[in-house]
Amino acid sequence: MDNQLILPAFYLPPVSYFSVIQVSSLPILLEQYEHYPKQTYRTRASVYSANGKLDLIVPVQRGNHGHTQMKDVRISYESDWQRLHWMSLQTAYRSSAYFEYYEDDFAPFYQQRHEWLFDYNELQLQLLLRLLKITRTVGRTESYREDYVPALDFRETIHPKMDYAGDDPKPYYQVFENKHGFIPGLSIVDLLFNHGPQSRMYL
């Protein structure tokens, strides 16, 4: 596992996540054996709505999550979160330059049910890499390790409650910036829907 980029499997990951991928050029290993941590980007994505920053949270089934490995976390469908998330994305980005261009790529994630959070996030990552035209192999960890030296380990670096240098990038155009100014640290879809094929150059 040397010379790998170790990343958590995030839900619609933030821009900084893909900046790390773009800069490193290393093959990606997704951490599937970590104990599931609450209140992270594993279940949360931030987008830019007409009222400002909006968090979209994927609910997971209740249980002793502190001792549940990430690969064993199940998505909950007690609420109709898929419809809510898709409506929120449509409302936030229908006036953006590229939402309609990518709409059909993302719609299946809100129409089909996926049992496992890890699988759901991994499939989204594969799609996003393809849309950004970033070529990387994506694998999964085979066991849990405390460290991966000399590999690059970003499992704990990108977090919604922590400042990370990659979350303070140069501003780019956002649909509602005239109302609330530039908001950093949003999901990669904010950049993608606003800038389309130019998104990779920004990264």
Coordinates of C-alpha atoms in Angstrom, one line a residue:
M1 CA 0.0 0.0 0.0
D2 CA 3.0 2.3 -0.3
N3 CA 2.7 5.2 -2.7
Q4 CA -1.0 5.3 -2.5
L5 CA -3.5 8.0 -1.7
I6 CA -5.6 6.9 1.3
L7 CA -9.0 8.6 1.4
P8 CA -12.3 8.1 3.1
A9 CA -15.4 7.4 1.0
F10 CA -17.3 10.7 1.1
Y11 CA -20.8 11.6 -0.1
L12 CA -20.5 14.1 -3.0
P13 CA -17.0 15.1 -1.6
P14 CA -15.9 18.7 -1.2
V15 CA -13.8 20.5 -3.8
S16 CA -10.7 20.1 -1.6
Y17 CA -11.0 16.3 -1.8
F18 CA -10.6 16.4 -5.6
S19 CA -7.8 19.0 -5.3
V20 CA -5.9 16.4 -3.3
I21 CA -6.5 13.8 -6.0
Q22 CA -5.6 16.1 -8.8
V23 CA -2.3 17.2 -7.2
S24 CA -1.1 13.8 -6.0
S25 CA -1.5 11.7 -9.2
L26 CA -1.3 8.6 -7.0
P27 CA -3.7 5.6 -7.2
I28 CA -6.6 5.9 -4.7
L29 CA -7.3 3.5 -1.8
L30 CA -10.7 4.0 -0.1
E31 CA -10.7 3.3 3.6
Q32 CA -13.4 0.7 4.2
Y33 CA -12.3 -0.8 7.6
E34 CA -12.3 2.4 9.7
H35 CA -14.9 2.7 12.5
Y36 CA -17.7 4.8 11.1
P37 CA -17.4 8.4 12.4
K38 CA -20.5 10.5 12.8
Q39 CA -20.9 14.1 11.5
T40 CA -18.4 13.9 8.7
Y41 CA -18.4 14.2 4.9
R42 CA -19.0 10.4 4.7
T43 CA -22.8 11.2 5.0
R44 CA -22.8 15.0 4.5
A45 CA -22.4 17.3 1.5
S46 CA -22.7 21.1 1.4
V47 CA -24.2 22.9 -1.5
Y48 CA -25.1 26.6 -2.2
S49 CA -28.8 27.3 -2.0
A50 CA -30.7 30.5 -2.4
N51 CA -30.5 30.9 1.4
G52 CA -26.8 30.2 1.6
K53 CA -25.0 27.0 2.6
L54 CA -27.2 23.9 2.8
D55 CA -26.1 20.6 4.2
L56 CA -27.5 17.4 2.6
I57 CA -27.2 14.5 5.0
V58 CA -27.6 10.8 4.1
P59 CA -29.3 9.0 7.0
V60 CA -27.9 5.7 8.1
Q61 CA -29.5 2.9 10.0
R62 CA -29.3 3.1 13.7
G63 CA -26.9 0.9 15.6
N64 CA -23.7 1.0 17.5
H65 CA -21.9 3.0 14.8
G66 CA -18.9 3.6 17.0
H67 CA -17.9 0.0 16.4
T68 CA -19.3 -0.5 12.9
Q69 CA -16.8 -0.6 10.1
M70 CA -17.5 1.8 7.3
K71 CA -18.1 -1.0 4.8
D72 CA -21.0 -2.3 7.0
V73 CA -22.9 0.9 7.4
R74 CA -26.4 0.7 5.8
I75 CA -28.3 3.6 4.4
S76 CA -31.7 4.3 6.0
Y77 CA -34.8 4.9 3.9
E78 CA -37.2 5.6 6.7
S79 CA -37.4 9.2 5.3
D80 CA -37.6 10.1 1.6
W81 CA -34.2 11.7 1.7
Q82 CA -33.4 10.9 -1.9
R83 CA -36.3 13.0 -3.2
L84 CA -35.4 15.8 -0.8
H85 CA -31.7 15.8 -1.9
W86 CA -32.6 15.7 -5.6
M87 CA -35.1 18.5 -5.2
S88 CA -32.5 20.5 -3.3
L89 CA -29.9 20.0 -6.0
Q90 CA -32.4 20.9 -8.7
T91 CA -33.5 24.1 -6.9
A92 CA -30.0 25.2 -6.1
Y93 CA -28.5 24.5 -9.5
R94 CA -31.2 24.6 -12.2
S95 CA -30.0 28.0 -13.2
S96 CA -26.3 27.1 -13.3
A97 CA -24.6 26.7 -16.6
Y98 CA -24.0 22.9 -16.6
F99 CA -26.7 21.3 -14.3
E100 CA -28.8 20.1 -17.2
Y101 CA -25.7 18.8 -18.9
Y102 CA -24.9 16.5 -16.0
E103 CA -28.4 15.9 -14.6
D104 CA -28.9 12.5 -16.2
D105 CA -25.6 11.3 -14.6
F106 CA -26.7 12.1 -11.1
A107 CA -30.4 11.3 -11.2
P108 CA -30.0 7.5 -10.7
F109 CA -28.4 8.1 -7.3
Y110 CA -31.7 9.6 -6.2
Q111 CA -34.0 7.1 -8.0
Q112 CA -32.4 3.8 -7.1
R113 CA -31.8 2.4 -3.6
H114 CA -28.4 1.4 -2.5
E115 CA -28.0 -0.7 0.7
W116 CA -24.4 0.2 1.7
L117 CA -23.2 3.7 2.3
F118 CA -19.6 2.8 1.2
D119 CA -20.7 1.4 -2.1
Y120 CA -23.0 4.4 -2.8
N121 CA -20.1 6.8 -2.1
E122 CA -17.7 4.8 -4.2
L123 CA -20.0 4.8 -7.2
Q124 CA -20.4 8.5 -6.9
L125 CA -16.6 9.0 -6.8
Q126 CA -16.2 6.9 -9.9
L127 CA -18.7 9.1 -11.7
L128 CA -17.2 12.3 -10.5
L129 CA -13.7 11.3 -11.6
R130 CA -15.0 10.4 -15.0
L131 CA -16.9 13.7 -15.4
L132 CA -13.8 15.6 -14.2
K133 CA -11.7 13.6 -16.7
I134 CA -9.3 12.6 -13.9
T135 CA -7.9 9.1 -14.5
R136 CA -7.1 7.2 -11.3
T137 CA -7.4 3.6 -10.2
V138 CA -9.6 3.3 -7.2
G139 CA -9.2 0.4 -4.8
R140 CA -10.2 -0.5 -1.3
T141 CA -8.1 -1.1 1.8
E142 CA -7.7 -4.7 2.8
S143 CA -7.5 -4.1 6.6
Y144 CA -7.3 -1.3 9.0
R145 CA -3.9 0.4 9.7
E146 CA -3.1 3.3 12.0
D147 CA -0.8 4.8 9.4
Y148 CA 0.2 4.2 5.8
V149 CA 3.7 5.8 5.8
P150 CA 5.0 6.6 3.2
A151 CA 1.6 6.7 1.5
L152 CA -0.4 9.9 1.7
D153 CA -3.1 9.5 4.3
F154 CA -6.0 12.0 4.2
R155 CA -8.5 10.0 6.3
E156 CA -8.8 12.6 9.0
T157 CA -7.6 15.7 7.2
I158 CA -10.8 16.8 5.3
H159 CA -13.5 17.4 7.9
P160 CA -16.5 19.8 8.1
K161 CA -15.5 20.9 11.6
M162 CA -11.8 21.4 10.8
D163 CA -10.1 24.0 8.7
Y164 CA -8.1 22.5 5.9
A165 CA -5.9 24.6 3.5
G166 CA -7.6 23.1 0.6
D167 CA -11.0 24.4 1.8
D168 CA -9.9 28.0 1.2
P169 CA -9.3 28.1 -2.5
K170 CA -9.4 31.0 -4.9
P171 CA -13.0 32.0 -5.6
Y172 CA -14.9 30.8 -8.6
Y173 CA -18.3 31.8 -9.9
Q174 CA -21.3 30.5 -7.8
V175 CA -25.0 31.0 -8.7
F176 CA -26.0 32.9 -5.6
E177 CA -22.7 34.7 -4.8
N178 CA -24.4 38.1 -5.4
K179 CA -26.6 37.3 -2.3
H180 CA -24.2 35.6 0.1
G181 CA -20.7 36.0 -1.5
F182 CA -18.3 33.2 -2.3
I183 CA -18.7 30.1 0.0
P184 CA -15.7 27.8 0.1
G185 CA -15.6 24.2 1.1
L186 CA -18.7 23.1 -0.8
S187 CA -19.3 19.8 -2.6
I188 CA -17.5 19.3 -5.9
V189 CA -20.9 19.4 -7.6
D190 CA -21.1 23.2 -6.9
L191 CA -17.9 23.6 -9.0
L192 CA -19.0 21.1 -11.6
F193 CA -22.5 22.5 -12.2
N194 CA -21.2 26.0 -12.4
H195 CA -18.0 25.4 -14.5
G196 CA -18.5 22.1 -16.3
P197 CA -15.4 20.9 -18.3
Q198 CA -13.3 23.8 -16.9
S199 CA -13.6 22.4 -13.3
R200 CA -10.5 20.2 -13.6
M201 CA -8.4 23.3 -14.6
Y202 CA -9.6 25.0 -11.5
L203 CA -8.5 22.1 -9.3

